[in-house]
mmCIF file of C-alpha atoms in Angstrom:
data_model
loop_
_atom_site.group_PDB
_atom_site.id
_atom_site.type_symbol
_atom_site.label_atom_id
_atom_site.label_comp_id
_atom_site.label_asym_id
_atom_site.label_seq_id
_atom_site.Cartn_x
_atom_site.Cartn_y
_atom_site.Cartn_z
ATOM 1 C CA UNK A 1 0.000 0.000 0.000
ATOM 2 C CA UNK A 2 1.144 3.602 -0.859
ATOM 3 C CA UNK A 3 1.948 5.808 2.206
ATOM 4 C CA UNK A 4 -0.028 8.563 2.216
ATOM 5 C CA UNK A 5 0.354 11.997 4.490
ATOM 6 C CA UNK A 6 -1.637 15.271 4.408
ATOM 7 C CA UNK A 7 1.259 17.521 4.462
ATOM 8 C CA UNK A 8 -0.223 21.257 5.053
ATOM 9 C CA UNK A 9 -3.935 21.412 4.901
ATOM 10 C CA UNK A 10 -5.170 24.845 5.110
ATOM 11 C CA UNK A 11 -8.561 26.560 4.745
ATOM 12 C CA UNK A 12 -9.637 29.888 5.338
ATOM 13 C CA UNK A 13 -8.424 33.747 5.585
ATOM 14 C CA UNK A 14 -4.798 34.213 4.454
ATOM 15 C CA UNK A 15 -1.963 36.507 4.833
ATOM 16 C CA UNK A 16 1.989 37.096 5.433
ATOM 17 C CA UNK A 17 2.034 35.788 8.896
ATOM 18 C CA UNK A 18 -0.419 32.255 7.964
ATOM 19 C CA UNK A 19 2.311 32.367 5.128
ATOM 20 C CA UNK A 20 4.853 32.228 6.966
ATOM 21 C CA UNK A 21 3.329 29.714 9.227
ATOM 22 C CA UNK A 22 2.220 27.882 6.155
ATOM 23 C CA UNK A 23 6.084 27.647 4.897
ATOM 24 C CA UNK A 24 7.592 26.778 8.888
ATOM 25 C CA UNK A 25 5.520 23.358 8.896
ATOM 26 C CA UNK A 26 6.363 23.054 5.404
ATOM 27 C CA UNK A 27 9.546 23.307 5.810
ATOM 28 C CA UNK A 28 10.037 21.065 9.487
ATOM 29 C CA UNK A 29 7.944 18.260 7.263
ATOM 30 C CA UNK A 30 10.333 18.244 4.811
ATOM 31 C CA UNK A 31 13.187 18.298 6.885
ATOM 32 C CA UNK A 32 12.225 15.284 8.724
ATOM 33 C CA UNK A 33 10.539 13.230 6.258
ATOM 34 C CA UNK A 34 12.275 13.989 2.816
ATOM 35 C CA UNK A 35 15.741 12.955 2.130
ATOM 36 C CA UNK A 36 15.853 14.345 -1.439
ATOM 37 C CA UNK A 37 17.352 17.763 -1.596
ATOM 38 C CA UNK A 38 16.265 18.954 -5.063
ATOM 39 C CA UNK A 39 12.265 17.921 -4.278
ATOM 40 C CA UNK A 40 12.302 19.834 -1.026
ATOM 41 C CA UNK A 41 13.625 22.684 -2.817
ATOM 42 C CA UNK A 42 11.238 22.194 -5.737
ATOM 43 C CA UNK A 43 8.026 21.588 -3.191
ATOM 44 C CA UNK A 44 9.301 24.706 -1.111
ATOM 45 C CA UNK A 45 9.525 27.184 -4.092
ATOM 46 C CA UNK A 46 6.395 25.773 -5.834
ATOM 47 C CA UNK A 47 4.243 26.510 -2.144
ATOM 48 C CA UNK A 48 5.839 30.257 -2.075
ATOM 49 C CA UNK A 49 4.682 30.784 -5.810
ATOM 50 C CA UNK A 50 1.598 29.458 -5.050
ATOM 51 C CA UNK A 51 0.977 31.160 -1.692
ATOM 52 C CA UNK A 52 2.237 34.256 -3.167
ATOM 53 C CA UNK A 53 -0.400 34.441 -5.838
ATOM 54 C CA UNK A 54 -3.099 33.439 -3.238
ATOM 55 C CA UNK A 55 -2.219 36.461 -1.136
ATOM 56 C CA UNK A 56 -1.591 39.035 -4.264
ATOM 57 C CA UNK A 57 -3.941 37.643 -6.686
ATOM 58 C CA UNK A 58 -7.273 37.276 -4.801
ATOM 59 C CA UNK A 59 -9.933 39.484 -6.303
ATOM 60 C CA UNK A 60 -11.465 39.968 -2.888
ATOM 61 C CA UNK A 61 -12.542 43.398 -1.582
ATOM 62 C CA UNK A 62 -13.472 44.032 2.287
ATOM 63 C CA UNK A 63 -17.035 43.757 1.943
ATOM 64 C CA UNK A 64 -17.301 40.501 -0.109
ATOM 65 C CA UNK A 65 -15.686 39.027 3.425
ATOM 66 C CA UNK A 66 -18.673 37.025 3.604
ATOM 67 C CA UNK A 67 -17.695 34.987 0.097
ATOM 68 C CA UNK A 68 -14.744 33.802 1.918
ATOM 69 C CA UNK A 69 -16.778 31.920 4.516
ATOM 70 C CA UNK A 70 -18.139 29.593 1.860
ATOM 71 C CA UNK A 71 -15.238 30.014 -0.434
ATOM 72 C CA UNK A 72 -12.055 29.562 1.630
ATOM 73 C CA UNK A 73 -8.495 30.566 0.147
ATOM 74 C CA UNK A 74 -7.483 26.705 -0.184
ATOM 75 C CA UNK A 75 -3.936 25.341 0.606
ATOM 76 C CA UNK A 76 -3.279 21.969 0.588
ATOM 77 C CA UNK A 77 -0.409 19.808 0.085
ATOM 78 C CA UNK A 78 -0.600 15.641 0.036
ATOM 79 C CA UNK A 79 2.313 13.298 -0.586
ATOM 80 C CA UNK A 80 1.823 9.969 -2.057
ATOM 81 C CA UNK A 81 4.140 7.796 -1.928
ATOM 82 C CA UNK A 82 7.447 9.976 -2.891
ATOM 83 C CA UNK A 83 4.984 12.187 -4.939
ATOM 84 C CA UNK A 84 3.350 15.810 -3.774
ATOM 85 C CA UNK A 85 0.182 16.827 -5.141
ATOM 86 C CA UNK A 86 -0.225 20.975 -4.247
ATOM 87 C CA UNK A 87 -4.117 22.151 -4.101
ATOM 88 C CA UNK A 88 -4.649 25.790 -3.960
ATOM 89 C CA UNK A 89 -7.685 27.493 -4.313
ATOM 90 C CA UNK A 90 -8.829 31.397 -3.911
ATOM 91 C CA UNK A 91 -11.544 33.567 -5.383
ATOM 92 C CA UNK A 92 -11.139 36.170 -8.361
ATOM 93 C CA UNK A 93 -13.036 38.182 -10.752
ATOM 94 C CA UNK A 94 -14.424 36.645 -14.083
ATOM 95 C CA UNK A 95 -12.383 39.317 -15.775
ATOM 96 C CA UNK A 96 -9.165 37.738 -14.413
ATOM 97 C CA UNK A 97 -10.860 34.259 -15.230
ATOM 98 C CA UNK A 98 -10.590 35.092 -18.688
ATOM 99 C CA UNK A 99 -6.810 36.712 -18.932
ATOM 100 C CA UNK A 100 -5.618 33.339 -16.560
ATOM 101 C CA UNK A 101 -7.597 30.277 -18.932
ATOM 102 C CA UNK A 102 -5.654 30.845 -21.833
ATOM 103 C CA UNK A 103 -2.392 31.649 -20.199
ATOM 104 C CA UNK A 104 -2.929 28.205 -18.344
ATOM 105 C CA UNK A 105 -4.030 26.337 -21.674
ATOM 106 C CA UNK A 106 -0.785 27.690 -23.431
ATOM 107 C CA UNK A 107 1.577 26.514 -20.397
ATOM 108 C CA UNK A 108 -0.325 23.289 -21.100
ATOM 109 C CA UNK A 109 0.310 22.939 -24.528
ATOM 110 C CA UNK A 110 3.833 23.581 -24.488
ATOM 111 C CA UNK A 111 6.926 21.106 -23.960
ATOM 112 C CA UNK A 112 9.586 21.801 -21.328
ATOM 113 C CA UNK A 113 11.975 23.291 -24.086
ATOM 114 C CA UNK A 114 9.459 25.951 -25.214
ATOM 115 C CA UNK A 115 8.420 26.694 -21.437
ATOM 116 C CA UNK A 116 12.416 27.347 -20.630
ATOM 117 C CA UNK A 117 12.283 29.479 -23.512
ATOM 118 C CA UNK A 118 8.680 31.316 -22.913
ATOM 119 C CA UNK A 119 10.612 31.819 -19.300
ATOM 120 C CA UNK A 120 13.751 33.795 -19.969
ATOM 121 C CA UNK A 121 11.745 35.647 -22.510
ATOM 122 C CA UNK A 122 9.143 36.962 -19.617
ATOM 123 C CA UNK A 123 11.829 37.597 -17.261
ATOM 124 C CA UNK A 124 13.352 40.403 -19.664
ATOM 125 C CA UNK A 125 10.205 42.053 -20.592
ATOM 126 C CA UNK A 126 8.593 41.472 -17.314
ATOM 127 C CA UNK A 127 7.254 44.403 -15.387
ATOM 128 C CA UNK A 128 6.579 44.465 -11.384
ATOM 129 C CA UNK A 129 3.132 44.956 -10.266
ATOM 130 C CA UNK A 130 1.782 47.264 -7.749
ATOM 131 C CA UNK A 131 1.132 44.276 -5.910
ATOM 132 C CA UNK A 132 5.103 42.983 -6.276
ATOM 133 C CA UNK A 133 4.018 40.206 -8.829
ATOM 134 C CA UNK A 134 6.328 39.709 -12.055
ATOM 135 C CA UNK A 135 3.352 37.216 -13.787
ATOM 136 C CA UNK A 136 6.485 34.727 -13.879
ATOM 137 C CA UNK A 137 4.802 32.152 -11.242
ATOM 138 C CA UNK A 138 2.814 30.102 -12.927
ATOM 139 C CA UNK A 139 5.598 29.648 -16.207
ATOM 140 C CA UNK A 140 7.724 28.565 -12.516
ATOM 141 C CA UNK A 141 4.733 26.089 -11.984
ATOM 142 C CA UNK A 142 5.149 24.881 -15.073
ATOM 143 C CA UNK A 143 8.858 24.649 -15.846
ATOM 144 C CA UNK A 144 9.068 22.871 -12.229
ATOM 145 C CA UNK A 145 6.494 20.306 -12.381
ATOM 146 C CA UNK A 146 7.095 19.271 -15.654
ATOM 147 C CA UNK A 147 3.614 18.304 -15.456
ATOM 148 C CA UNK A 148 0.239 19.349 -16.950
ATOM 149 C CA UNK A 149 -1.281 22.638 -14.688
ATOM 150 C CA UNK A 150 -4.614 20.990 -13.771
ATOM 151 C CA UNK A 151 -7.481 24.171 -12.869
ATOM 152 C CA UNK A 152 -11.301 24.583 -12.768
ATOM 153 C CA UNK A 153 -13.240 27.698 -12.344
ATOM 154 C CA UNK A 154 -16.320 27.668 -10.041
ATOM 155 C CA UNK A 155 -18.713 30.252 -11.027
ATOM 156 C CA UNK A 156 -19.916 31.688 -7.567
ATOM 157 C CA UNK A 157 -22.170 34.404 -9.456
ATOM 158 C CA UNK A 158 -21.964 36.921 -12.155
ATOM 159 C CA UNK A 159 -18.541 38.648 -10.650
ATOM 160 C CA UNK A 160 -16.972 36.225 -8.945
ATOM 161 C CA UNK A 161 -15.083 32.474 -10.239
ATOM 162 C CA UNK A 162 -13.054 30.139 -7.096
ATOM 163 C CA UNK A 163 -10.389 28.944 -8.987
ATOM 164 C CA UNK A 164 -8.770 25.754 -7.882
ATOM 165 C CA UNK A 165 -5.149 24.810 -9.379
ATOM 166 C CA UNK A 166 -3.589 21.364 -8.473
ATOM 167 C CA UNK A 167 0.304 20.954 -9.652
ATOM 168 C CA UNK A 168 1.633 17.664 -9.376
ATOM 169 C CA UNK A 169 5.591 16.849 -8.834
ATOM 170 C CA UNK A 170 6.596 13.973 -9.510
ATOM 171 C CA UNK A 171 9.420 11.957 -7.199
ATOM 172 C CA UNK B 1 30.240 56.289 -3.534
ATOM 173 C CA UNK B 2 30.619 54.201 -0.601
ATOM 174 C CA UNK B 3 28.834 50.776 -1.095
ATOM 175 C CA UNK B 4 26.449 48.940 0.743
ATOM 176 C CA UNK B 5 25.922 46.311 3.370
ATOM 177 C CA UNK B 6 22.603 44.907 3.772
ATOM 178 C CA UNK B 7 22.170 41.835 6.550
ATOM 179 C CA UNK B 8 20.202 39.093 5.758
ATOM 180 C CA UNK B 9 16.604 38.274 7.056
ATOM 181 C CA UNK B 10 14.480 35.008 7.084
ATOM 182 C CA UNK B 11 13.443 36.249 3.982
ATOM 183 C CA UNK B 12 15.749 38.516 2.622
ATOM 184 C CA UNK B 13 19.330 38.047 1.101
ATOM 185 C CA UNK B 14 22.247 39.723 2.482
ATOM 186 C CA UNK B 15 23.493 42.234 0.243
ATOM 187 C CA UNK B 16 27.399 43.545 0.070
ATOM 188 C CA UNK B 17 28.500 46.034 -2.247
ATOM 189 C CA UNK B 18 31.775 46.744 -1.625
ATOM 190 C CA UNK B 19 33.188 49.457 -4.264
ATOM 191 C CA UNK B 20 37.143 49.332 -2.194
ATOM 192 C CA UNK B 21 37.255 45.461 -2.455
ATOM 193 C CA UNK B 22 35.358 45.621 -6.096
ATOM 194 C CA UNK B 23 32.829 43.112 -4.998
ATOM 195 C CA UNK B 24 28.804 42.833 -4.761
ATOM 196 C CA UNK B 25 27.926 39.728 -3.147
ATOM 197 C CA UNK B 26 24.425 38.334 -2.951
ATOM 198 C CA UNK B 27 23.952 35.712 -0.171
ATOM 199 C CA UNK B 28 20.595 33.746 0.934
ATOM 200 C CA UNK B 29 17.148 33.431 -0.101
ATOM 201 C CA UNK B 30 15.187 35.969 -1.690
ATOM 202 C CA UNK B 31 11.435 36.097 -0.875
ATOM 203 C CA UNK B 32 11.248 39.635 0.135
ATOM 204 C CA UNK B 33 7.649 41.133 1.196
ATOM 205 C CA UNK B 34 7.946 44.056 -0.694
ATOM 206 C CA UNK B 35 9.986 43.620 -3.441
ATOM 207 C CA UNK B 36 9.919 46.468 -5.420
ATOM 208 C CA UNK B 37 11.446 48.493 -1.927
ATOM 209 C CA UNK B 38 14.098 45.648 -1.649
ATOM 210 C CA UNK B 39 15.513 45.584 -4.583
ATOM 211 C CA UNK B 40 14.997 49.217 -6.295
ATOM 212 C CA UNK B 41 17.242 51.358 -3.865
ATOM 213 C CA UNK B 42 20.153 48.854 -4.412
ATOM 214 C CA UNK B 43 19.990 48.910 -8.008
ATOM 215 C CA UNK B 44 19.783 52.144 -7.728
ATOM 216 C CA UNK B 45 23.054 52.499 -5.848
ATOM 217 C CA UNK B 46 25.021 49.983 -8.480
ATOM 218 C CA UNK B 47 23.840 51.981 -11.542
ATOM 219 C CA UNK B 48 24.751 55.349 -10.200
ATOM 220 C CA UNK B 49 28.320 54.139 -8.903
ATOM 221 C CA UNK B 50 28.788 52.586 -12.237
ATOM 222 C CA UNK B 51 28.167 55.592 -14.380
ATOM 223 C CA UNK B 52 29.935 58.371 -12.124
ATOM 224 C CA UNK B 53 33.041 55.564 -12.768
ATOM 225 C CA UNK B 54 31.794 55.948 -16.571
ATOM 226 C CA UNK B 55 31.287 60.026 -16.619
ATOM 227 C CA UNK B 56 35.188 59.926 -14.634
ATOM 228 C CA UNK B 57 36.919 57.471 -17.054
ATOM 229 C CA UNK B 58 37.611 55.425 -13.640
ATOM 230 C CA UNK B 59 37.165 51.891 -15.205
ATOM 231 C CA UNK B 60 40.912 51.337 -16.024
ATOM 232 C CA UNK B 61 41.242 51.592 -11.848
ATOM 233 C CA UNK B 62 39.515 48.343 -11.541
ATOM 234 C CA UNK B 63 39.640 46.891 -14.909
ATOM 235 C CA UNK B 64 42.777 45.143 -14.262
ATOM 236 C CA UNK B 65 41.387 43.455 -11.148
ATOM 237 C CA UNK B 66 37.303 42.862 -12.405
ATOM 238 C CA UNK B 67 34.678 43.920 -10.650
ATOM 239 C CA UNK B 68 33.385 40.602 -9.337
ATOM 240 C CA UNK B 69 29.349 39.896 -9.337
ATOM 241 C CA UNK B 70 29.022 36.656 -6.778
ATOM 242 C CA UNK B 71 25.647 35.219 -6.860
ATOM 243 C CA UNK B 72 25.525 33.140 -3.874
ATOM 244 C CA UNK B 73 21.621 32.066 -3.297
ATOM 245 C CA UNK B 74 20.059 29.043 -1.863
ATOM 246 C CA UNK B 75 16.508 30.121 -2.793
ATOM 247 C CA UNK B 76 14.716 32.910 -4.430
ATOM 248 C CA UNK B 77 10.610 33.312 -5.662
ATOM 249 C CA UNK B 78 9.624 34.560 -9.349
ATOM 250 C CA UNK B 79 9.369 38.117 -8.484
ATOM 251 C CA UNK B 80 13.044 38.301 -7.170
ATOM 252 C CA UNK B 81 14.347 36.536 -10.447
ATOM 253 C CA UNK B 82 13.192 39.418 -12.513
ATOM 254 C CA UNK B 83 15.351 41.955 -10.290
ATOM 255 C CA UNK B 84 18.101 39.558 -10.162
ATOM 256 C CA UNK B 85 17.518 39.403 -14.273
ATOM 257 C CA UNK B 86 17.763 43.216 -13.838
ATOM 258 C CA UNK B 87 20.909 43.633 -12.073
ATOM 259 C CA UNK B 88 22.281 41.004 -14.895
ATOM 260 C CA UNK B 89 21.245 43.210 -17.397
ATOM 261 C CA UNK B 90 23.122 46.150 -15.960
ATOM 262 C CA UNK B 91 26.370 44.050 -15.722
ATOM 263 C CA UNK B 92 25.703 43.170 -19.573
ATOM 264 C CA UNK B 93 25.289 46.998 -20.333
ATOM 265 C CA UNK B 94 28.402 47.909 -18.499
ATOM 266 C CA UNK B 95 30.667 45.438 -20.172
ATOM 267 C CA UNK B 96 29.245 46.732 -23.238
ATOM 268 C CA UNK B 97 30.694 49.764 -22.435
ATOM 269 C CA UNK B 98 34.189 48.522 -21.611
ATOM 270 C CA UNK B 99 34.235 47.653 -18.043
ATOM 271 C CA UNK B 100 35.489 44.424 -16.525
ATOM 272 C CA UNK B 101 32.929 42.959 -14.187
ATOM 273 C CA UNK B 102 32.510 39.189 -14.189
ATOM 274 C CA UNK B 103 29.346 36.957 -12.791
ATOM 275 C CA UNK B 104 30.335 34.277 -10.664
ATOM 276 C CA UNK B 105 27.161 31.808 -10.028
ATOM 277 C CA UNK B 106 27.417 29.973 -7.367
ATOM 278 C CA UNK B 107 24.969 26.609 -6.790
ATOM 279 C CA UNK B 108 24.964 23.673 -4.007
ATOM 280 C CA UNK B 109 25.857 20.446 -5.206
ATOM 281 C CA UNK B 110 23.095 18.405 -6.645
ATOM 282 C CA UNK B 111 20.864 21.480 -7.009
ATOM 283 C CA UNK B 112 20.745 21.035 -10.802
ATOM 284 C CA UNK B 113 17.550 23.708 -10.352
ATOM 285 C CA UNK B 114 19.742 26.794 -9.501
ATOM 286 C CA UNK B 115 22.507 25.976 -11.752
ATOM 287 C CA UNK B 116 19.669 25.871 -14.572
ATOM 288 C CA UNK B 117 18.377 28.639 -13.873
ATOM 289 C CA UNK B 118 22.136 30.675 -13.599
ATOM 290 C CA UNK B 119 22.353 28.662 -17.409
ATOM 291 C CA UNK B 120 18.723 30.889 -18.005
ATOM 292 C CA UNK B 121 20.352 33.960 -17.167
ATOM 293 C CA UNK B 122 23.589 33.366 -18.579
ATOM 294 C CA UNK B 123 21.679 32.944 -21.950
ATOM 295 C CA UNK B 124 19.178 35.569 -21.635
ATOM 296 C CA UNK B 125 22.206 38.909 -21.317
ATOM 297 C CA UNK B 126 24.329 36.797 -23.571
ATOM 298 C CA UNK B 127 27.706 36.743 -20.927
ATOM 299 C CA UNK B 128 29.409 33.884 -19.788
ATOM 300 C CA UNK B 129 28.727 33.217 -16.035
ATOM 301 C CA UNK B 130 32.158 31.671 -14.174
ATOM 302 C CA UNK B 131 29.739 28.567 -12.123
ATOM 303 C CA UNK B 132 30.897 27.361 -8.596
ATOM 304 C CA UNK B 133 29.466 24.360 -7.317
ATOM 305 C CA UNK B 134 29.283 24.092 -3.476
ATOM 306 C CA UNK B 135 30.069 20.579 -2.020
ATOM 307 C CA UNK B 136 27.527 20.140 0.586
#
């Protein structure tokens, strides 16, 4: 039988201090229970990008607090076997919906050599947000899973989507 | 100018620039919370003490010697590679220009990720980076 641990399993409000909570337990798991260097790192830097775009990327004003209550940001991370399976979930606006399905459908159509490339070509015209994102995380997602980005969008009503992303890494 | 010496935090590299010694030294992991006021004052500082050296016709002072770049990081998110990428591209400008600064990239051993991604960079200014693996 395949061992099986829920590694982080969070629900509910986020910001820098869950974060950093988030990454401590992360990291203490890892320390104790996974010998391989280069998958800690890779499970490590995938949760920050992840987390990161969570906290900068979630369309979610004051007064919509009450969305949150039945649509949780989402955090989750499961190993199986030597394998980790990353859940993440938050809410954003069907505009953003739009700009992020075919920006996830192109990482999903490319091969590794053509994400390397689509990579260093974003880094030099890349411009810092207000927010302090570079739009470089998910091309990391993709370029360090080497695996297909699986996503859904949840329509919660006419301005709102939860979108739910699950990367894979393989051992 | 006098340089720069920035400590490292959980989440923040340390940061030498050391204009005597002709050395800028990044060390740590780079997850900053604000980026943008991380990294924009200290590029900020290397571009202006590279050009009063330009204005001054200084560079044959150090041009013998190099002005060495050491990029010594264990960790650092998306949003810090495209400042790294920026301080790169100033190196690449300068050289351009006649002065001798050299990158030296430095990795741990069997973290094929970091040297890949100094092997990005390296490809993306179009300058040889000098790469030193760690043992660990």
């Amino acid at each position: 039988m395949k061992s099986y641990d829920v590694v982080i399993n969070h629900k509910g409000f986020m910001n820098l201090a869950i974060i950093d909570n988030i990454l401590h337990q992360l990291r203490m798991y890892l320390f104790k229970k996974s010998n391989e260097k280069l998958l800690r790192k890779r499970v490590y830097s995938l949760s920050v990008e992840c987390l990161d775009n969570i906290l900068k990327h979630s369309d979610l004003n004051e007064k919509d607090h009450e969305l949150i209550k039945n649509y949780p940001p989402r955090f989750i991370i499961e190993r199986i076997a030597g394998d980790f399976i990353i859940h993440t979930g938050n809410i954003v606006l069907n505009e953003n919906k739009d700009e992020l399905i075919p920006r996830l459908d192109q990482l999903n159509n490319l091969e590794l050599e053509d994400i390397n490339s689509l990579y260093k070509e974003s880094l030099a015209n890349a411009e810092i947000s207000k927010k302090g994102g570079a739009g470089l995380g998910l091309i990391v997602m993709a370029k360090t899973t080497r695996q297909k980005i699986k996503f859904d969008f949840e329509k919660i009503d006419n301005k709102f989507f939860y979108f739910a992303m699950q990367l894979n890494l393989k051992q | 100018m006098k340089g720069f010496n920035i400590p490292a935090t959980d989440k923040s590299p340390k940061v030498v620039f050391d204009t005597n010694n002709f050395l800028f030294e990044m060390q740590g992991i780079s997850r900053p919370e604000n980026v943008r006021d991380f990294y924009f004052p200290l590029i900020y500082k290397i571009k202006k003490h590279f050009e009063k050296i330009l204005e001054k016709n200084q560079g044959d002072t150090f041009n013998e010697k190099c002005f060495k770049f050491n990029f010594k990081l264990d960790y650092f998110n998306s949003s810090s590679a495209k400042f790294i990428s920026d301080i790169l591209v100033i190196i690449k400008e300068l050289n351009d220009k006649g002065l001798n600064l050299k990158i030296y990239w430095f990795f741990a051993d069997g973290d094929e990720d970091m040297k890949e991604v100094g092997e990005d960079f390296s490809d993306m200014i179009s300058v040889p980076f000098n790469f030193v693996m760690i043992e660990s």
